[in-house]
Amino acid sequence: MRSKSGFKIMRREFNYMWRDRGLRKILLLGPILGLFLFMAIYQTQTVKDIPTAIVDLDGSSSSREISEKIKHAEHLKLRAYPQSYEDLEQSIRRGEIVVGVVIPENFGRDVARHHPTRVLVIVDSSNTVYATNASTAVLGVIRSISAEAGVKTLLARGMDPSQARKAFLTVDYREEGWFNPTLNYAYFLVLAMALNIWQQCCTMTASMNVIGETGMKSWLQVKASGVSRFKYFFSKSLAHLITFMLLVIPVYILALGIFKLPLSCGLGMLLLFTLVFAVSLHSVGTLMSSLANNAVDSTRFGMMVALPSFVLCGYTWPIEAMPGFLQSLVWILPQTWFFQGFNYLSFKDPGWSFMLPYFGGLLVISLVCYSMAAMATAWMER
């Protein structure tokens, strides 16, 4: 009889979630629509046609040669030739230009005399995506120009052309990118952003776990039925967790199978880690639900935790670069443990021993939050 009542509670919870049209649409469509949206945004993989301007204060043949090289650079798009540094500054401030190149006066004369000279490159770093791509593109052009100038200097000193090239290239420079060598933003962000939407949906659903019952008159009937409080909420929670996992599996199928986003670890490891994360999310939502006076307050609590958590978790901005008081505080969020671990699983597959602290952190959060929720619910009833 007891096992049957548990299944009845689960079936009742499934029916409640399904009959709520708004919640049903959010749970079913939110993560998948988010995946398609972010895949469409980042599918180009690199930023191209970066708006560029050149301030040529010299006007020599050497400066015009640099301008031509920049004009034909792969990811740069030459938009303007400002007459002064001040004009360039205004263009960058207005957002019309992202990269500015300033060729100094007497540049051609210094090159001809083999004197050191410097070209100023300005990158608008207010947008980190633009800044990263712009710096890489400009750096490639500057390296090429510098190498040619070095070879020309050796040739001017009477060295044989083949010897000049060998002498200049004695020290080889090579740059390597590991794990995501092409700086593919789709690989880095798309699935993570879709999972961010999923975790918000899960937290919002879990925030109704307790108050959705104790705040209703039907709670008196539930209490009169003789079902223990533990069994009742355990059955409800199990229904939630099954739903959460059923919703994330299509996201993984699309992301990993159709869009071919990277996953270095085994699928079993990823699903287990996601399940533990879902439990921790549910525990946080349940705790908020037990502390709230009504359903509206509980939803607000859920929003306050779920929305900023992705920004605070250190996935898109390093935790080490955050203010000191936040660097420890963010680890009380399950999202921090999950998205930090998810990044390792996606690109590096560090193994079970490395991932154990991340599993442990999520389990500790779950234990603490469920325990506090149980005590809060019992206290509220008394």
C-alpha atoms as one frame of an Amber mdcrd trajectory, in Angstrom:
protein
   0.000   0.000   0.000   2.793   2.411   0.897   4.613   1.917  -2.397   1.369
   2.395  -4.303   0.681   5.673  -2.470   4.168   6.877  -3.412   3.490   6.201
  -7.080   0.140   7.989  -6.770   1.865  11.064  -5.369   4.371  11.024  -8.221
   1.591  10.623 -10.781  -0.312  13.481  -9.170   2.780  15.707  -9.383   3.349
  14.829 -13.036  -0.282  15.737 -13.724   0.077  19.088 -11.941   3.186  20.008
 -13.932   1.575  18.920 -17.192  -1.720  20.743 -16.611   0.063  24.030 -15.917
   0.342  25.254 -19.507   2.830  28.015 -18.790   5.163  25.764 -16.835   4.776
  22.991 -19.376   5.823  25.222 -22.267   8.773  26.653 -20.342  10.058  23.226
 -19.321   9.587  21.614 -22.729  10.663  24.421 -25.024  12.943  26.709 -22.993
  16.257  24.774 -23.065  15.819  23.518 -26.639  14.907  26.963 -28.001  17.871
  28.368 -26.106  20.172  25.796 -27.702  18.977  26.710 -31.222  19.242  30.421
 -30.442  22.815  30.268 -29.155  23.861  27.852 -31.891  22.602  30.348 -34.466
  24.436  33.202 -32.753  27.811  31.485 -32.455  27.817  29.250 -35.528  30.236
  31.538 -37.404  32.877  30.505 -34.821  35.043  33.611 -35.296  34.267  37.312
 -35.585  34.951  38.690 -39.051  34.854  42.126 -40.680  36.054  43.886 -37.534
  35.678  47.647 -38.156  39.168  49.121 -38.519  40.574  52.605 -39.114  44.071
  53.811 -40.019  45.570  57.177 -39.105  48.501  57.702 -41.488  50.515  60.625
 -40.114  53.427  59.906 -42.456  51.991  59.483 -45.956  55.085  57.674 -47.245
  55.254  54.635 -49.487  56.144  52.501 -46.444  53.071  53.673 -44.527  50.849
  53.087 -47.554  52.250  49.542 -47.785  51.177  48.885 -44.189  47.726  50.292
 -44.945  47.351  47.887 -47.861  48.327  44.897 -45.740  45.817  45.835 -43.057
  43.172  46.452 -45.708  43.537  42.897 -46.986  43.807  41.220 -43.563  41.437
  38.268 -43.236  39.280  39.375 -40.303  39.658  43.159 -40.489  37.488  45.515
 -42.522  38.982  48.926 -43.190  36.229  51.492 -42.666  37.918  54.887 -42.363
  41.094  56.958 -42.609  40.780  59.552 -39.809  42.986  62.606 -40.184  44.140
  62.696 -36.557  44.454  60.703 -33.372  41.589  62.723 -31.859  39.250  61.807
 -34.749  40.129  58.145 -34.265  39.419  58.396 -30.541  35.955  59.812 -31.195
  35.164  57.035 -33.686  36.112  54.384 -31.143  34.101  56.090 -28.405  31.023
  56.119 -30.646  31.439  52.429 -31.408  32.035  52.996 -35.119  35.562  51.540
 -34.995  36.919  48.618 -32.956  40.565  48.647 -34.108  42.613  51.783 -34.726
  46.124  51.783 -36.242  48.222  54.937 -35.932  51.293  55.199 -38.196  53.624
  57.851 -36.749  55.293  60.723 -38.541  58.683  59.999 -40.122  57.801  56.301
 -40.245  59.118  55.920 -43.807  62.311  57.800 -42.996  63.016  55.647 -39.920
  62.411  52.450 -41.874  64.716  53.606 -44.667  67.455  54.427 -42.164  66.841
  51.137 -40.325  65.932  52.933 -37.118  63.449  51.340 -34.714  59.936  52.668
 -35.063  56.613  51.878 -33.490  53.065  51.579 -34.838  50.308  52.197 -32.305
  47.424  49.700 -32.318  44.305  50.566 -30.329  41.656  47.893 -29.623  38.280
  48.675 -28.102  38.216  46.124 -25.259  34.742  46.969 -23.980  33.518  43.884
 -25.869  35.770  40.965 -24.953  34.674  38.867 -27.932  35.590  41.616 -30.358
  38.788  42.424 -28.468  40.078  38.841 -28.523  39.486  38.397 -32.229  40.723
  41.872 -33.095  43.966  41.441 -31.155  44.659  38.121 -32.886  43.967  39.563
 -36.340  46.093  42.691 -35.857  48.910  40.727 -34.225  49.198  38.535 -37.299
  49.540  41.562 -39.588  52.058  43.300 -37.325  54.212  40.155 -37.120  54.281
  39.916 -40.903  55.246  43.581 -41.287  57.911  43.311 -38.601  59.440  40.229
 -40.213  59.602  41.893 -43.626  61.193  45.001 -42.125  63.802  42.852 -40.381
  64.704  41.037 -43.591  64.924  44.322 -45.510  67.314  45.702 -42.876  69.637
  42.728 -43.286  69.470  43.006 -47.074  70.394  46.684 -46.864  73.515  45.714
 -44.960  74.644  43.620 -47.907  73.619  40.175 -46.727  72.606  37.579 -49.270
  68.746  37.286 -49.512  68.653  33.600 -48.534  71.055  34.239 -45.667  69.008
  37.239 -44.552  65.855  35.156 -44.317  67.656  32.380 -42.453  69.292  34.857
 -40.079  66.022  36.549 -39.277  64.187  33.256 -38.820  66.839  31.687 -36.595
  64.458  31.850 -33.641  61.163  30.345 -34.730  57.981  31.578 -33.081  55.055
  29.238 -32.814  51.812  29.726 -30.986  49.670  26.778 -29.906  46.112  26.662
 -28.724  45.072  23.706 -26.622  41.585  22.209 -26.113  39.836  24.874 -28.236
  42.613  26.016 -30.600  40.302  27.871 -32.989  38.728  29.882 -30.141  35.376
  28.533 -31.277  32.752  30.364 -29.233  30.112  27.862 -30.281  32.071  25.089
 -28.585  32.533  27.181 -25.480  29.155  28.855 -24.987  26.265  27.216 -26.836
  25.614  24.138 -24.700  26.497  26.003 -21.504  23.949  28.735 -22.286  21.275
  26.137 -23.061  22.031  24.404 -19.739  21.787  27.775 -18.046  18.207  28.134
 -19.288  17.498  24.556 -18.212  18.807  25.166 -14.686  16.674  28.292 -14.386
  13.585  26.308 -15.371  14.473  23.587 -12.859  15.028  26.066 -10.023  11.730
  27.821 -10.743   9.882  24.500 -10.726  11.543  23.306  -7.526  10.716  26.591
  -5.773   7.076  25.455  -5.733   7.812  22.049  -4.188   6.750  22.873  -0.612
   4.718  26.062  -0.801   2.765  24.570  -3.698   1.318  22.129  -1.140   1.405
  23.808   2.261   0.013  27.017   0.788  -3.097  25.214  -0.521  -6.187  24.018
   1.305  -5.638  20.579  -0.191  -2.689  20.215   2.193  -5.166  19.413   4.990
  -6.487  16.506   2.943  -2.950  15.278   2.297  -2.160  15.351   6.018  -5.382
  13.533   6.807  -4.514  10.777   4.346  -1.898   9.385   6.729   1.003   9.563
   4.270   4.218  10.585   6.026   5.610  14.002   5.209   8.938  12.482   4.156
   7.348  10.006   1.786   5.060  12.626   0.311   7.769  15.166  -0.515  10.221
  12.449  -1.535   7.725  11.238  -4.123   7.092  14.789  -5.331  10.829  15.448
  -5.555  11.436  12.225  -7.456   8.838  13.271 -10.012  10.599  16.620 -10.408
  14.021  15.041 -10.865  12.755  12.567 -13.453  11.206  15.468 -15.334  14.399
  17.530 -15.157  16.497  14.700 -16.604  13.974  13.889 -19.322  14.122  17.539
 -20.377  17.913  17.778 -20.532  18.463  14.573 -22.524  17.044  16.033 -25.807
  19.322  19.049 -25.313  22.343  16.743 -25.066  21.210  14.705 -28.080  20.892
  17.827 -30.228  24.070  19.492 -28.976  26.366  16.456 -29.064  24.771  14.373
 -31.806  23.457  16.926 -34.290  25.541  20.048 -33.690  28.682  18.014 -32.840
  29.657  20.149 -29.873  32.665  18.720 -28.012  32.474  16.237 -25.154  35.781
  14.752 -24.031  34.381  12.589 -21.223  32.015   9.661 -21.530  28.293  10.355
 -21.821  27.642   8.369 -18.634  29.896  10.675 -16.626  28.128  13.751 -18.024
  24.640  12.395 -17.274  25.605  11.386 -13.738  27.142  14.801 -13.094  23.999
  16.445 -14.505  21.784  14.302 -12.257  23.735  15.315  -9.143  23.457  18.946
 -10.261  19.698  18.532 -10.760  19.410  17.170  -7.200  21.326  20.153  -5.829
  19.180  22.599  -7.816  16.062  20.904  -6.501  17.348  21.121  -2.939  17.960
  24.862  -3.259  14.501  25.391  -4.770  12.912  23.260  -2.043  14.659  25.292
   0.658  13.393  28.552  -0.828   9.932  27.053  -1.136   9.953  26.063   2.546
  10.957  29.569   3.645   8.488  31.484   1.482   5.154  32.758   2.757   3.435
  32.255  -0.576   4.021  31.045  -4.124   4.850  34.518  -5.432   7.625  35.020
  -2.873   9.027  31.573  -3.615   9.151  32.338  -7.340  10.941  35.597  -6.610
  13.502  33.777  -4.481  14.058  31.330  -7.326  14.593  34.149  -9.805  17.049
  35.882  -7.472  19.214  32.763  -7.345  18.805  31.318 -10.854  19.254  34.421
 -13.017  22.616  35.806 -11.787  24.129  32.402 -11.014  25.541  31.838 -14.510
  27.357  35.175 -14.377  28.689  34.424 -10.893  29.719  30.816 -11.545  32.972
  31.785 -13.254  32.222  30.185 -16.605  32.334  33.337 -18.725  34.427  35.473
 -16.369  37.185  34.017 -14.168  36.408  33.739 -10.459  39.965  34.949  -9.771
  39.110  38.241 -11.480  36.037  38.833  -9.309  36.081  40.978  -6.142  37.676
  39.184  -3.197  34.475  38.837  -1.165  32.783  37.048  -4.078  35.545  34.534
  -4.780  34.550  32.347  -1.827  30.867  33.258  -1.749  30.126  31.953  -5.257
  31.011  28.395  -4.188  27.801  28.134  -2.163  25.960  28.083  -5.494  25.534
  24.666  -7.133  25.879  26.388 -10.506  29.519  27.211  -9.723  30.401  23.572
  -9.031  28.501  22.349 -12.080  29.656  24.789 -14.754  33.272  24.681 -13.584
  33.166  20.876 -13.758  31.219  20.928 -17.031  33.997  22.923 -18.693  36.546
  20.263 -17.716  34.302  17.454 -18.951  33.679  19.191 -22.280  37.306  19.896
 -23.208  39.680  17.917 -20.989  38.131  14.743 -19.479  40.124  15.028 -16.222
  38.929  11.701 -14.807  36.983  10.589 -11.748  39.593  11.540  -9.162  39.671
  15.116 -10.405  35.873  15.376 -10.597  35.155  13.943  -7.129  35.354  17.346
  -5.365  32.780  18.714  -7.830  30.440  15.798  -7.186  31.086  16.219  -3.466
  30.381  19.947  -3.494  27.000  19.401  -5.167  26.083  16.587  -2.770  26.991
  18.672   0.301  24.809  21.532  -0.970  21.953  19.059  -1.508  22.272  17.579
   1.987  22.420  20.983   3.685  19.517  22.485   1.747  17.201  19.478   2.080
  17.928  19.288   5.826  17.241  22.996   6.300  14.067  22.707   4.226  12.816
  19.811   6.395  13.467  21.768   9.591  11.868  24.920   8.187   8.760  23.035
   7.053   8.346  21.359  10.439   8.825  24.676  12.263   6.313  26.493  10.003
   3.683  23.812  10.646   4.105  24.083  14.409
